[in-house]
Amino acid sequence: MNTKRAPFNFFKWIQSGKVNRRLCVVTFMLAPLLLLLIFTYIPFLKMFQFSFYDMKYIGARKFVGLKNYSEVFSRKDCFQALKLSGYYIVASFVQLAMALWFASVLSFKVKGGGLYKGFMFFPYLVCGIAVGFIFKFFYTRGFVLDTVLQWVGFSQESLPYWLKDKSINNISIAATSVWRYMGQNMVLFIGAIMSVDSTLYEAAAIDGASGFNKFRYIVFPSIKTIIVLNMILAITGSLSVFEPPYVITGGEFGTGTYFVIMNKLAHESQKVGLASAMAIVLFGLILLATMIQKFGEWYFLGVGEQEAARTIRRNKKLKKQYEQQQRANRTEGGDGI
Amino acid sequence: MRQRYGKRFLAVVLIGTLTATLAACSKKEEAGAGKTDLGVTFSQIKLGEHTDLKADLKFLTHKTDVVDTEFKDYVTEFQKMYPNITIEYEGITNYADDITTRLTTGDWGDICMIPTTVDKDELENYFVPLGNLDELSKEYTMLLNYSYDNKVYGIPSMGNTQGIVYNKAVFDKAGVKELPKTPEEFLDDLQKIKDNTDAVPLYTNFAAGWTMTAWDAYIDACATGQANFAHEGRVKGDNPFADRGDQTGPYAVYNLLYEAVSRHLTEDDPTTTDWEGSKARLNKGEIACMALGSWSIVQMKSAAEHGDDVAYMPFPISVNGKQYTAVSPDYNYGINCNSSADNQLAAMLYIKWLIDKSGFELTQGGVPVKVNAEMPEFLKAFDGVELLYDVPVPAGEETLGNDVNNESELGINISGQMAKSVVEAAIDGQPTMEDLAKEWDEKWTAAQEKYGITH
């Protein structure tokens, strides 16, 4: 009862294992959490708040409730611009297919493989604005692309204006993002393929599997998670394309994507509230697209080690049928066994 | 229990940082409200006084091309008089966009070029008043853009006139004897250039984007001969973009561009124009003319070796047989109202020195800001052309122009969107110029109605 407690010693307390460990955890986490908070969450919350106001960057703000949102849905240009994402989605599939192909070739022993990998990854390291400028010159009449095509035998007259011609300019611009991101996808795929247990290949080789079958039954199931991840990233990116059209054409001649229109509204017409609402709507759309993809993955491919939901269900059904069959056989056959 | 303790600790830390950031934000806002009274105006302050003043100034500027050359010389020159004042220039490439965001923080520096996004009734929250309008206008011109309630918040660095920069040699070679005075004459001359020379008759500089705003600058005083057209005729007028039928007004300006593009008198592919390269091409005679303000003359002259061929002509529109041109201020200098009193005083001295002593406007080919200063050389070609200076906007309607412009999303003098859509429509062959003008008028009228202007 009368035992004296040792006087509280701050230094001892802070050096004791339990406290020390927690202190370590907290201090290490503080920097990334702070950065995340300051540069992602606070700005996002601010933007969410702005989307309910009629406001400019400078000057008084007026609360208008959901008016900005109803305007986003009633304007013609906003959702019209989303249609352009179709070009980029198609491009992103081309990009993933190419990346997968190169990755499955380059992850085995190829002469000069490192060099090829380096060349293909290099565009990803170039800053997006610079890529824009490169391609502006690339597509200029009589410059790089036209010259190369003339070597192959095309005449200048038969070639279109790559950025002016409305039937082709979105494809030209989408091609630049394929050029830029293909290498990055490829490197991710190579990483995933490398992590596949090599004894599987040996076993397959002994069984006499062809190259395609090796890919179909060993590589693909092992890297499906990373494929889905890349697909989600690619489609999310396609919905929010900004740099290529902004730098190359400034969004003119029918190349203004959703983000370019948003940027114009915010910076040229000072409709910050409306632009914020557009951003939130797009955020919702991206969330929806991701969820659909995630569901697709779960249903058709299976998450991680798990089988696809579709297969599990089918198996269950088969099992049930089998059991019913068995039961029926038993009653029919009487004392068959 | 243990886990809960850790989570709680984390929560406390997070809340702590959150309140700290918020507190930092609100502190800044408070600082904006407290203003120092300098007790001296821009016209009272004299160079040579306060020579022992000590201050470190930060100057935000859009002139990235001369930050390391001319501006450095200015600072050295200025420091001969004020050795204890240092000035650090920061050139911002994407100035028009970035400066607005920086201004909202309050802590951006001491002197900047005021962006058009600051409405007149907001000026006092960001900038130091430099004096009364009636007092300052005895010595300086073009003060109206950033004056509010008889107080001046910005002094223009120089003035611009509106016209067409062209290569004299190409015009001579094409057989153009007299400068065009109407859109039709101009288009005929462009046709002559196309037929008789290899030069691109009119280069749009479409791809750079901001260059297209030059067309917006012609539609007011240049195209109508009325100094107050911008406000009375355009901002408050009934369907200002409709065809007037007499080759004047905004319609005539955009129609000139539309016709030039659809008659193939411009470059082949507007989407791949190159602004930096275009300067040398005009200089060398590969381009006959471009629609740009008078600030461009100096750049064109120095771009290559044929500087003497570069000349400037008034915009080819005549109102009752007479040509007009608008003289309007370039970016204005503004002083941060959140700076310390010493910094504000030093900033005022430096701006005074820039305007009175530096000769900045002459090296940049601008019109001087001081009253009765000598006009630059190129304006001699403007013989018989009347110079129209801005006129004041009625009290209470100071922000109306910006409001209607923003609401309509036409971006006049901001984005060049109208001129861009003209080029695009002319290439596609539809919509016609009439339809475009009709669409603009609809947007404009809807915006006018929102701000209480009915006809």
XYZ file of N, CA, C and O in Angstrom, chain A residues 22-152:
524
model
N 7.212 2.956 -30.632
C 6.108 3.728 -31.195
C 6.590 5.070 -31.737
O 6.130 5.549 -32.760
N 7.517 5.651 -30.997
C 8.049 6.943 -31.419
C 8.691 6.814 -32.795
O 8.520 7.660 -33.675
N 9.428 5.702 -32.958
C 10.067 5.444 -34.249
C 9.021 5.371 -35.347
O 9.132 6.012 -36.385
N 7.971 4.563 -35.078
C 6.921 4.381 -36.083
C 6.315 5.726 -36.455
O 6.187 6.072 -37.631
N 5.977 6.496 -35.434
C 5.289 7.758 -35.691
C 6.189 8.730 -36.435
O 5.779 9.335 -37.426
N 7.429 8.868 -35.993
C 8.290 9.856 -36.647
C 8.598 9.461 -38.089
O 8.651 10.308 -38.963
N 8.766 8.148 -38.308
C 9.031 7.749 -39.687
C 7.820 7.992 -40.578
O 7.943 8.345 -41.738
N 6.645 7.788 -39.992
C 5.441 7.956 -40.803
C 5.063 9.418 -40.986
O 4.328 9.763 -41.901
N 5.561 10.245 -40.092
C 5.118 11.641 -40.080
C 5.406 12.332 -41.413
O 4.538 13.001 -41.977
N 6.638 12.142 -41.915
C 7.001 12.859 -43.145
C 6.107 12.478 -44.324
O 5.480 13.349 -44.926
N 5.981 11.170 -44.652
C 5.105 10.846 -45.781
C 3.654 11.224 -45.547
O 2.981 11.691 -46.462
N 3.184 11.039 -44.293
C 1.791 11.376 -44.015
C 1.550 12.867 -44.189
O 0.546 13.293 -44.746
N 2.500 13.655 -43.697
C 2.361 15.105 -43.818
C 2.321 15.514 -45.282
O 1.485 16.306 -45.702
N 3.241 14.947 -46.066
C 3.283 15.276 -47.489
C 1.965 14.893 -48.160
O 1.394 15.669 -48.920
N 1.497 13.692 -47.830
C 0.249 13.217 -48.406
C -0.899 14.148 -48.038
O -1.717 14.521 -48.877
N -0.898 14.536 -46.779
C -1.973 15.389 -46.278
C -1.947 16.750 -46.962
O -2.953 17.237 -47.477
N -0.754 17.350 -46.996
C -0.650 18.717 -47.487
C -0.834 18.793 -48.999
O -1.480 19.681 -49.509
N -0.272 17.814 -49.712
C -0.304 17.937 -51.164
C -1.411 17.130 -51.830
O -1.633 17.276 -53.015
N -2.079 16.248 -51.083
C -3.158 15.494 -51.716
C -4.498 15.718 -51.043
O -5.445 16.166 -51.682
N -4.576 15.432 -49.738
C -5.897 15.439 -49.121
C -6.451 16.833 -48.868
O -7.610 17.104 -49.168
N -5.631 17.730 -48.352
C -6.148 19.086 -48.114
C -6.557 19.761 -49.421
O -7.655 20.290 -49.526
N -5.701 19.711 -50.475
C -6.142 20.303 -51.742
C -7.409 19.653 -52.277
O -8.286 20.328 -52.810
N -7.512 18.333 -52.115
C -8.704 17.654 -52.621
C -9.950 18.114 -51.874
O -10.967 18.435 -52.483
N -9.844 18.200 -50.548
C -10.994 18.659 -49.774
C -11.356 20.087 -50.141
O -12.520 20.446 -50.258
N -10.316 20.903 -50.350
C -10.546 22.294 -50.749
C -11.302 22.331 -52.069
O -12.239 23.102 -52.255
N -10.854 21.484 -53.002
C -11.494 21.465 -54.309
C -12.951 21.029 -54.179
O -13.832 21.579 -54.832
N -13.175 20.046 -53.324
C -14.539 19.580 -53.087
C -15.386 20.740 -52.571
O -16.514 20.957 -53.004
N -14.796 21.525 -51.676
C -15.506 22.682 -51.139
C -15.768 23.703 -52.244
O -16.860 24.230 -52.387
N -14.742 23.972 -53.072
C -14.875 24.964 -54.144
C -16.000 24.590 -55.108
O -16.623 25.459 -55.694
N -16.247 23.283 -55.260
C -17.207 22.871 -56.277
C -18.625 23.310 -55.926
O -19.515 23.220 -56.757
N -18.828 23.784 -54.710
C -20.157 24.263 -54.341
C -20.263 25.781 -54.389
O -21.233 26.360 -53.952
N -19.201 26.419 -54.902
C -19.207 27.880 -54.902
C -19.152 28.438 -56.312
O -18.616 27.804 -57.224
N -19.712 29.613 -56.485
C -19.506 30.382 -57.700
C -18.341 31.298 -57.380
O -18.491 32.249 -56.626
N -17.162 30.968 -57.888
C -15.986 31.714 -57.448
C -14.941 31.860 -58.538
O -14.897 31.105 -59.504
N -14.116 32.894 -58.368
C -12.933 33.062 -59.199
C -11.740 32.827 -58.286
O -11.892 32.635 -57.093
N -10.531 32.837 -58.855
C -9.363 32.670 -58.007
C -9.287 33.801 -56.997
O -8.929 33.631 -55.849
N -9.633 34.994 -57.489
C -9.521 36.186 -56.665
C -10.912 36.765 -56.510
O -11.675 36.795 -57.471
N -11.243 37.197 -55.310
C -12.525 37.852 -55.135
C -13.494 37.038 -54.297
O -13.174 35.956 -53.830
N -14.704 37.596 -54.115
C -15.679 36.997 -53.217
C -16.200 35.681 -53.776
O -16.232 35.476 -54.978
N -16.592 34.767 -52.851
C -17.168 33.486 -53.248
C -18.631 33.470 -52.862
O -19.022 34.024 -51.848
N -19.424 32.788 -53.694
C -20.843 32.706 -53.385
C -21.248 31.242 -53.369
O -20.972 30.512 -54.310
N -21.898 30.820 -52.275
C -22.328 29.422 -52.186
C -23.507 29.202 -53.117
O -24.481 29.944 -53.074
N -23.425 28.206 -53.998
C -24.517 27.977 -54.943
C -25.064 26.556 -54.867
O -25.858 26.148 -55.698
N -24.620 25.786 -53.880
C -25.126 24.424 -53.745
C -24.704 23.545 -54.905
O -23.545 23.549 -55.308
N -25.663 22.842 -55.478
C -25.324 21.851 -56.510
C -25.385 22.427 -57.930
O -25.330 21.685 -58.899
N -25.483 23.743 -58.038
C -25.673 24.354 -59.365
C -24.529 24.002 -60.319
O -24.758 23.736 -61.508
N -23.297 24.008 -59.786
C -22.167 23.682 -60.648
C -22.288 22.273 -61.211
O -21.972 22.025 -62.366
N -22.759 21.354 -60.363
C -22.881 19.971 -60.809
C -23.937 19.841 -61.895
O -23.732 19.154 -62.898
N -25.080 20.529 -61.701
C -26.116 20.415 -62.727
C -25.617 21.031 -64.025
O -25.959 20.581 -65.116
N -24.749 22.049 -63.920
C -24.224 22.646 -65.148
C -23.282 21.672 -65.860
O -23.292 21.582 -67.084
N -22.474 20.941 -65.077
C -21.571 19.973 -65.706
C -22.374 18.979 -66.534
O -22.013 18.654 -67.666
N -23.524 18.539 -65.968
C -24.294 17.527 -66.689
C -25.118 18.107 -67.820
O -25.500 17.400 -68.746
N -25.433 19.409 -67.767
C -26.263 19.975 -68.830
C -25.435 20.603 -69.956
O -25.937 20.842 -71.042
N -24.147 20.863 -69.695
C -23.306 21.429 -70.764
C -23.044 20.389 -71.835
O -22.880 19.213 -71.530
N -22.948 20.883 -73.071
C -22.689 19.946 -74.158
C -21.209 19.528 -74.174
O -20.883 18.380 -74.389
N -20.325 20.500 -73.946
C -18.907 20.243 -74.223
C -18.254 19.277 -73.243
O -17.333 18.556 -73.603
N -18.739 19.217 -71.982
C -18.065 18.386 -70.981
C -18.082 16.920 -71.362
O -17.043 16.279 -71.458
N -19.295 16.371 -71.570
C -19.362 14.939 -71.831
C -18.998 14.591 -73.263
O -18.556 13.493 -73.559
N -19.168 15.582 -74.148
C -18.682 15.423 -75.517
C -17.186 15.126 -75.476
O -16.681 14.265 -76.184
N -16.491 15.845 -74.588
C -15.039 15.687 -74.491
C -14.675 14.296 -73.986
O -13.630 13.765 -74.335
N -15.560 13.713 -73.168
C -15.244 12.377 -72.640
C -15.200 11.324 -73.739
O -14.541 10.308 -73.617
N -15.946 11.608 -74.843
C -15.935 10.657 -75.958
C -14.517 10.472 -76.501
O -14.165 9.399 -76.966
N -13.731 11.543 -76.446
C -12.358 11.452 -76.951
C -11.565 10.405 -76.180
O -10.594 9.850 -76.693
N -11.980 10.133 -74.933
C -11.266 9.133 -74.144
C -11.261 7.793 -74.848
O -10.360 6.990 -74.638
N -12.284 7.552 -75.677
C -12.341 6.309 -76.453
C -11.064 6.076 -77.233
O -10.510 4.971 -77.232
N -10.552 7.140 -77.879
C -9.308 7.021 -78.641
C -8.177 6.550 -77.732
O -7.367 5.706 -78.094
N -8.129 7.143 -76.540
C -7.017 6.839 -75.644
C -7.169 5.456 -75.017
O -6.182 4.797 -74.713
N -8.433 5.028 -74.826
C -8.638 3.690 -74.268
C -8.182 2.643 -75.276
O -7.445 1.709 -74.935
N -8.588 2.842 -76.550
C -8.129 1.918 -77.597
C -6.607 1.920 -77.638
O -5.960 0.867 -77.656
N -6.029 3.135 -77.601
C -4.568 3.243 -77.636
C -3.944 2.514 -76.461
O -2.907 1.862 -76.601
N -4.599 2.588 -75.283
C -3.981 1.967 -74.116
C -4.010 0.443 -74.226
O -3.114 -0.231 -73.728
N -5.026 -0.104 -74.923
C -5.032 -1.548 -75.133
C -3.918 -1.956 -76.083
O -3.227 -2.957 -75.855
N -3.751 -1.159 -77.137
C -2.643 -1.415 -78.068
C -1.326 -1.383 -77.299
O -0.457 -2.249 -77.440
N -1.219 -0.370 -76.454
C -0.007 -0.172 -75.666
C 0.270 -1.371 -74.755
O 1.394 -1.888 -74.701
N -0.782 -1.863 -74.072
C -0.592 -2.993 -73.169
C -0.242 -4.260 -73.940
O 0.632 -5.030 -73.512
N -0.899 -4.446 -75.093
C -0.618 -5.642 -75.883
C 0.834 -5.631 -76.337
O 1.554 -6.624 -76.205
N 1.285 -4.457 -76.827
C 2.671 -4.361 -77.280
C 3.631 -4.584 -76.122
O 4.642 -5.289 -76.243
N 3.301 -3.980 -74.978
C 4.183 -4.100 -73.817
C 4.297 -5.556 -73.388
O 5.388 -6.049 -73.094
N 3.168 -6.255 -73.398
C 3.151 -7.645 -72.984
C 3.984 -8.492 -73.949
O 4.750 -9.377 -73.538
N 3.832 -8.177 -75.233
C 4.567 -8.928 -76.245
C 6.072 -8.731 -76.062
O 6.831 -9.679 -75.983
N 6.477 -7.478 -75.992
C 7.900 -7.189 -75.820
C 8.411 -7.789 -74.514
O 9.511 -8.326 -74.456
N 7.603 -7.706 -73.480
C 8.039 -8.205 -72.177
C 8.253 -9.705 -72.236
O 9.265 -10.220 -71.744
N 7.313 -10.444 -72.892
C 7.481 -11.896 -72.886
C 8.650 -12.310 -73.767
O 9.265 -13.333 -73.529
N 8.969 -11.470 -74.780
C 10.158 -11.777 -75.574
C 11.425 -11.440 -74.799
O 12.358 -12.234 -74.718
N 11.434 -10.249 -74.201
C 12.663 -9.743 -73.593
C 12.969 -10.349 -72.237
O 14.071 -10.189 -71.724
N 12.013 -11.045 -71.614
C 12.329 -11.597 -70.298
C 13.089 -12.913 -70.437
O 13.536 -13.462 -69.456
N 13.210 -13.417 -71.679
C 14.101 -14.558 -71.893
C 15.372 -14.040 -72.532
O 15.456 -12.873 -72.877
N 16.358 -14.919 -72.675
C 17.662 -14.463 -73.157
C 17.565 -14.005 -74.614
O 17.200 -14.769 -75.505
N 17.851 -12.721 -74.837
C 17.826 -12.165 -76.183
C 19.122 -11.403 -76.354
O 19.591 -10.770 -75.408
N 19.710 -11.447 -77.548
C 20.945 -10.688 -77.765
C 20.647 -9.199 -77.656
O 19.728 -8.697 -78.306
N 21.428 -8.500 -76.835
C 21.221 -7.058 -76.687
C 19.919 -6.717 -75.990
O 19.367 -5.649 -76.205
N 19.410 -7.640 -75.183
C 18.128 -7.412 -74.525
C 18.121 -6.168 -73.647
O 17.174 -5.388 -73.668
N 19.203 -5.999 -72.892
C 19.280 -4.836 -72.003
C 19.185 -3.542 -72.779
O 18.514 -2.586 -72.363
N 19.833 -3.524 -73.943
C 19.822 -2.331 -74.784
C 18.395 -2.000 -75.250
O 17.931 -0.874 -75.153
N 17.695 -3.055 -75.728
C 16.319 -2.843 -76.187
C 15.450 -2.326 -75.048
O 14.669 -1.412 -75.215
N 15.608 -2.972 -73.880
C 14.817 -2.554 -72.719
C 15.061 -1.081 -72.434
O 14.143 -0.302 -72.211
N 16.370 -0.720 -72.469
C 16.732 0.668 -72.194
C 16.078 1.609 -73.187
O 15.458 2.605 -72.804
N 16.177 1.276 -74.478
C 15.603 2.139 -75.514
C 14.107 2.306 -75.323
O 13.561 3.385 -75.475
N 13.447 1.178 -74.991
C 11.992 1.264 -74.910
C 11.524 1.936 -73.632
O 10.451 2.499 -73.596
N 12.345 1.880 -72.599
C 11.946 2.516 -71.344
C 12.245 4.010 -71.368
O 11.579 4.793 -70.703
N 13.225 4.395 -72.189
C 13.689 5.780 -72.206
C 12.572 6.833 -72.353
O 12.559 7.814 -71.609
N 11.600 6.655 -73.285
C 10.596 7.711 -73.447
C 9.868 8.059 -72.162
O 9.479 9.208 -71.956
N 9.713 7.050 -71.280
C 8.993 7.309 -70.038
C 9.722 8.331 -69.167
O 9.123 9.027 -68.369
N 11.036 8.412 -69.346
C 11.826 9.319 -68.510
C 11.771 10.762 -69.006
O 12.169 11.674 -68.310
N 11.305 10.940 -70.241
C 11.237 12.305 -70.779
C 10.002 12.990 -70.212
O 8.940 12.389 -70.127
N 10.152 14.247 -69.833
C 9.031 14.968 -69.232
C 7.913 15.166 -70.257
O 8.160 15.347 -71.453
N 6.678 15.100 -69.780
C 5.512 15.126 -70.670
C 5.463 16.332 -71.581
O 5.055 16.249 -72.736
N 5.859 17.480 -71.064
C 5.827 18.702 -71.863
C 6.826 18.579 -73.015
O 6.530 18.934 -74.160
N 8.006 18.018 -72.703
C 9.013 17.853 -73.743
C 8.515 16.889 -74.816
O 8.715 17.126 -76.008
N 7.840 15.812 -74.378
C 7.271 14.867 -75.341
C 6.338 15.616 -76.286
O 6.376 15.428 -77.503
N 5.515 16.503 -75.711
C 4.610 17.298 -76.530
C 5.343 18.081 -77.593
O 4.981 18.066 -78.767
N 6.418 18.745 -77.198
C 7.162 19.565 -78.166
C 7.841 18.699 -79.224
O 7.872 19.059 -80.395
N 8.363 17.548 -78.761
C 8.993 16.648 -79.725
C 7.993 16.286 -80.823
O 8.280 16.373 -82.012
N 6.776 15.920 -80.396
C 5.816 15.441 -81.377
C 5.203 16.554 -82.206
O 4.727 16.319 -83.311
N 5.213 17.764 -81.682
C 4.741 18.879 -82.489
C 5.624 18.998 -83.737
O 5.141 19.183 -84.842
N 6.926 18.864 -83.540
C 7.836 18.937 -84.689
C 7.761 17.656 -85.516
O 7.836 17.690 -86.737
N 7.600 16.553 -84.821
C 7.505 15.256 -85.486
C 6.373 15.260 -86.510
O 6.520 14.766 -87.617
N 5.236 15.869 -86.146
C 4.064 15.834 -87.010
C 3.977 17.016 -87.965
O 3.076 17.084 -88.785
N 4.860 17.995 -87.848
C 4.799 19.160 -88.723
C 4.971 18.732 -90.182
O 5.764 17.857 -90.489
N 4.204 19.373 -91.049
C 4.231 19.045 -92.482
C 5.660 19.086 -93.014
O 6.352 20.087 -92.856
N 6.085 17.978 -93.621
C 7.408 17.952 -94.235
C 8.546 17.717 -93.259
O 9.700 17.753 -93.633
N 8.223 17.493 -91.981
C 9.273 17.234 -91.001
C 9.479 15.728 -90.835
O 9.324 14.985 -91.788
N 9.768 15.307 -89.624
C 10.248 13.947 -89.380
C 9.365 12.846 -89.974
O 9.800 12.075 -90.831
N 8.099 12.802 -89.533
C 7.250 11.684 -89.934
C 7.070 11.656 -91.449
O 7.184 10.609 -92.084
N 6.788 12.822 -92.031
C 6.576 12.885 -93.475
C 7.831 12.446 -94.223
O 7.751 11.721 -95.224
N 8.982 12.878 -93.743
C 10.237 12.518 -94.406
C 10.439 11.008 -94.393
O 10.758 10.409 -95.414
N 10.230 10.418 -93.215
C 10.431 8.973 -93.099
C 9.459 8.240 -94.023
O 9.832 7.317 -94.749
N 8.205 8.682 -94.033
C 7.220 8.010 -94.875
C 7.549 8.185 -96.354
O 7.242 7.326 -97.171
N 8.183 9.309 -96.695
C 8.565 9.500 -98.097
C 9.702 8.559 -98.496
O 9.768 8.129 -99.642
N 10.575 8.257 -97.557
C 11.617 7.267 -97.848
C 10.976 5.939 -98.223
O 11.441 5.213 -99.079
N 9.885 5.626 -97.490
C 9.245 4.335 -97.711
C 8.484 4.329 -99.035
O 8.142 3.276 -99.564
